[in-house]
């Protein structure tokens, strides 16, 4: 409903105001290894999955404090 705190719809004007750097900043702030949840479903070899995760995400480091949700 309109009076809900999370109710907001973008407008053509607001969408045009989003710049590339805004998207980059959002990604760097919110897409972090300490906030990630990885879910695996299906038949897999746990050791192989651990190896793949280490290879793909092993160098992903936290930068700064995690954002606080309001």
CSV table of N, CA and C in Angstrom, one decimal:
chain,number,residue,atom,x,y,z
A,1,UNK,N,0.8,-1.2,0.0
A,1,UNK,CA,0.0,0.0,0.0
A,1,UNK,C,0.9,1.3,0.0
A,2,UNK,N,0.3,2.4,-0.4
A,2,UNK,CA,1.1,3.6,-0.5
A,2,UNK,C,1.7,4.1,0.8
A,3,UNK,N,1.0,3.8,1.9
A,3,UNK,CA,1.5,4.3,3.2
A,3,UNK,C,2.6,3.3,3.8
A,4,UNK,N,2.9,2.2,3.1
A,4,UNK,CA,4.0,1.3,3.6
A,4,UNK,C,5.3,1.9,3.4
A,5,UNK,N,6.2,1.8,4.4
A,5,UNK,CA,7.6,2.4,4.3
A,5,UNK,C,8.4,2.0,3.1
A,6,UNK,N,8.1,0.8,2.6
A,6,UNK,CA,8.9,0.3,1.5
A,6,UNK,C,8.2,0.6,0.2
A,7,UNK,N,7.1,1.3,0.2
A,7,UNK,CA,6.4,1.6,-1.0
A,7,UNK,C,7.1,2.7,-1.8
A,8,UNK,N,7.6,2.4,-2.9
A,8,UNK,CA,8.2,3.4,-3.8
A,8,UNK,C,8.3,2.8,-5.2
A,9,UNK,N,7.8,3.6,-6.1
A,9,UNK,CA,7.9,3.2,-7.5
A,9,UNK,C,8.7,4.2,-8.3
A,10,UNK,N,9.7,3.7,-9.1
A,10,UNK,CA,10.5,4.6,-9.8
A,10,UNK,C,9.6,5.3,-10.9
A,11,UNK,N,10.1,6.5,-11.2
A,11,UNK,CA,9.4,7.2,-12.3
A,11,UNK,C,10.4,7.4,-13.4
A,12,UNK,N,10.0,7.8,-14.6
A,12,UNK,CA,10.9,8.0,-15.7
A,12,UNK,C,12.0,9.0,-15.3
A,13,UNK,N,11.6,10.0,-14.5
A,13,UNK,CA,12.6,11.1,-14.1
A,13,UNK,C,13.6,10.5,-13.1
A,14,UNK,N,13.1,9.7,-12.1
A,14,UNK,CA,14.0,9.1,-11.1
A,14,UNK,C,15.0,8.1,-11.8
A,15,UNK,N,14.5,7.3,-12.7
A,15,UNK,CA,15.3,6.3,-13.4
A,15,UNK,C,16.4,7.0,-14.2
A,16,UNK,N,16.1,8.1,-14.8
A,16,UNK,CA,17.1,8.9,-15.6
A,16,UNK,C,18.2,9.5,-14.8
A,17,UNK,N,17.9,9.7,-13.5
A,17,UNK,CA,18.9,10.3,-12.6
A,17,UNK,C,19.9,9.3,-12.1
A,18,UNK,N,19.7,8.0,-12.3
A,18,UNK,CA,20.6,6.9,-11.9
A,18,UNK,C,21.8,6.9,-12.9
A,19,UNK,N,23.0,7.1,-12.3
A,19,UNK,CA,24.2,7.1,-13.1
A,19,UNK,C,25.0,5.8,-12.9
A,20,UNK,N,25.9,5.5,-13.8
A,20,UNK,CA,26.7,4.3,-13.8
A,20,UNK,C,27.4,4.2,-12.4
A,21,UNK,N,28.0,5.3,-11.9
A,21,UNK,CA,28.7,5.3,-10.7
A,21,UNK,C,27.8,5.0,-9.5
A,22,UNK,N,26.5,5.3,-9.6
A,22,UNK,CA,25.5,5.0,-8.6
A,22,UNK,C,25.4,3.4,-8.5
A,23,UNK,N,25.4,2.8,-9.6
A,23,UNK,CA,25.2,1.3,-9.7
A,23,UNK,C,26.5,0.7,-9.1
A,24,UNK,N,27.6,1.2,-9.5
A,24,UNK,CA,28.9,0.6,-9.1
A,24,UNK,C,29.0,0.8,-7.5
A,25,UNK,N,28.7,2.0,-7.0
A,25,UNK,CA,28.7,2.2,-5.6
A,25,UNK,C,27.8,1.3,-4.8
A,26,UNK,N,26.6,1.1,-5.4
A,26,UNK,CA,25.6,0.2,-4.7
A,26,UNK,C,26.2,-1.2,-4.7
A,27,UNK,N,26.7,-1.7,-5.8
A,27,UNK,CA,27.3,-3.1,-5.8
A,27,UNK,C,28.4,-3.2,-4.8
A,28,UNK,N,29.3,-2.2,-4.7
A,28,UNK,CA,30.4,-2.3,-3.8
A,28,UNK,C,30.0,-2.3,-2.3
A,29,UNK,N,28.9,-1.6,-2.1
A,29,UNK,CA,28.4,-1.4,-0.7
A,29,UNK,C,27.6,-2.7,-0.3
A,30,UNK,N,26.8,-3.2,-1.1
A,30,UNK,CA,25.9,-4.3,-0.7
A,30,UNK,C,26.2,-5.7,-1.1
A,31,UNK,N,27.0,-5.9,-2.2
A,31,UNK,CA,27.4,-7.2,-2.6
A,31,UNK,C,28.8,-7.5,-2.0
A,32,UNK,N,28.8,-8.2,-0.9
A,32,UNK,CA,30.0,-8.4,-0.1
A,32,UNK,C,30.0,-9.9,0.4
A,33,UNK,N,31.2,-10.4,0.6
A,33,UNK,CA,31.3,-11.8,1.0
A,33,UNK,C,30.7,-12.0,2.4
A,34,UNK,N,30.8,-11.0,3.2
A,34,UNK,CA,30.2,-11.2,4.6
A,34,UNK,C,28.7,-11.1,4.6
A,35,UNK,N,28.1,-10.7,3.5
A,35,UNK,CA,26.6,-10.6,3.5
A,35,UNK,C,26.0,-11.6,2.5
A,36,UNK,N,26.9,-12.5,1.9
A,36,UNK,CA,26.5,-13.4,0.9
A,36,UNK,C,25.9,-14.7,1.6
A,37,UNK,N,24.9,-15.3,0.9
A,37,UNK,CA,24.4,-16.6,1.3
A,37,UNK,C,24.4,-17.4,0.1
A,38,UNK,N,25.1,-18.5,0.2
A,38,UNK,CA,25.3,-19.4,-1.0
A,38,UNK,C,24.4,-20.7,-0.7
A,39,UNK,N,23.5,-21.0,-1.6
A,39,UNK,CA,22.7,-22.1,-1.4
A,39,UNK,C,22.9,-23.2,-2.5
A,40,UNK,N,23.2,-24.4,-2.1
A,40,UNK,CA,23.4,-25.5,-3.0
A,40,UNK,C,22.3,-26.5,-2.9
A,41,UNK,N,21.8,-26.9,-4.1
A,41,UNK,CA,20.7,-27.9,-4.1
A,41,UNK,C,21.1,-28.9,-5.1
A,42,UNK,N,21.0,-30.2,-4.8
A,42,UNK,CA,21.2,-31.2,-5.8
A,42,UNK,C,22.3,-32.2,-5.4
A,43,UNK,N,22.6,-33.0,-6.3
A,43,UNK,CA,23.6,-34.1,-6.1
A,43,UNK,C,25.0,-33.5,-6.5
A,44,UNK,N,25.9,-33.4,-5.5
A,44,UNK,CA,27.2,-32.8,-5.8
A,44,UNK,C,28.2,-33.4,-4.8
A,45,UNK,N,29.5,-33.3,-5.2
A,45,UNK,CA,30.6,-33.8,-4.4
A,45,UNK,C,31.0,-32.6,-3.5
A,46,UNK,N,30.8,-32.7,-2.2
A,46,UNK,CA,31.2,-31.6,-1.3
A,46,UNK,C,32.6,-31.1,-1.4
A,47,UNK,N,33.6,-32.0,-1.6
A,47,UNK,CA,35.0,-31.6,-1.7
A,47,UNK,C,35.2,-30.8,-3.0
A,48,UNK,N,34.5,-31.2,-4.1
A,48,UNK,CA,34.6,-30.5,-5.4
A,48,UNK,C,34.0,-29.1,-5.3
A,49,UNK,N,32.9,-29.0,-4.6
A,49,UNK,CA,32.2,-27.7,-4.4
A,49,UNK,C,33.1,-26.8,-3.6
A,50,UNK,N,33.7,-27.3,-2.5
A,50,UNK,CA,34.6,-26.5,-1.7
A,50,UNK,C,35.7,-25.9,-2.5
A,51,UNK,N,36.3,-26.8,-3.3
A,51,UNK,CA,37.4,-26.4,-4.2
A,51,UNK,C,37.0,-25.3,-5.2
A,52,UNK,N,35.8,-25.5,-5.8
A,52,UNK,CA,35.3,-24.5,-6.7
A,52,UNK,C,35.0,-23.1,-6.0
A,53,UNK,N,34.4,-23.2,-4.9
A,53,UNK,CA,34.1,-22.0,-4.1
A,53,UNK,C,35.4,-21.3,-3.8
A,54,UNK,N,36.4,-22.0,-3.3
A,54,UNK,CA,37.7,-21.4,-3.0
A,54,UNK,C,38.3,-20.7,-4.2
A,55,UNK,N,38.2,-21.4,-5.3
A,55,UNK,CA,38.8,-20.9,-6.6
A,55,UNK,C,38.1,-19.6,-7.0
A,56,UNK,N,36.8,-19.6,-6.9
A,56,UNK,CA,36.0,-18.5,-7.5
A,56,UNK,C,35.9,-17.3,-6.5
A,57,UNK,N,35.8,-17.6,-5.2
A,57,UNK,CA,35.5,-16.6,-4.2
A,57,UNK,C,36.6,-16.4,-3.2
A,58,UNK,N,37.7,-17.1,-3.3
A,58,UNK,CA,38.8,-17.1,-2.3
A,58,UNK,C,39.5,-15.7,-2.1
A,59,UNK,N,39.5,-14.9,-3.2
A,59,UNK,CA,40.2,-13.6,-3.1
A,59,UNK,C,39.2,-12.5,-2.8
A,60,UNK,N,37.9,-12.8,-2.7
A,60,UNK,CA,36.9,-11.8,-2.5
A,60,UNK,C,37.0,-11.3,-1.0
A,61,UNK,N,37.4,-10.0,-0.8
A,61,UNK,CA,37.7,-9.5,0.5
A,61,UNK,C,36.6,-8.4,0.9
A,62,UNK,N,36.4,-8.3,2.2
A,62,UNK,CA,35.5,-7.3,2.7
A,62,UNK,C,36.2,-6.0,2.7
A,63,UNK,N,35.5,-4.9,2.3
A,63,UNK,CA,36.0,-3.6,2.3
A,63,UNK,C,35.1,-2.7,3.1
A,64,UNK,N,35.6,-2.2,4.2
A,64,UNK,CA,34.8,-1.3,5.1
A,64,UNK,C,33.7,-2.0,5.9
A,65,UNK,N,32.9,-1.3,6.5
A,65,UNK,CA,31.8,-1.8,7.4
A,65,UNK,C,30.6,-2.2,6.5
A,66,UNK,N,29.9,-3.2,6.9
A,66,UNK,CA,28.7,-3.7,6.3
A,66,UNK,C,27.6,-2.6,6.4
A,67,UNK,N,26.8,-2.4,5.4
A,67,UNK,CA,25.8,-1.4,5.5
A,67,UNK,C,24.7,-1.8,6.5
A,68,UNK,N,24.1,-0.8,7.1
A,68,UNK,CA,23.0,-1.1,8.1
A,68,UNK,C,21.7,-0.8,7.4
A,69,UNK,N,20.8,-1.8,7.5
A,69,UNK,CA,19.5,-1.6,6.9
A,69,UNK,C,18.6,-0.8,7.8
A,70,UNK,N,17.8,0.1,7.3
A,70,UNK,CA,17.0,1.0,8.1
A,70,UNK,C,15.5,0.5,7.9
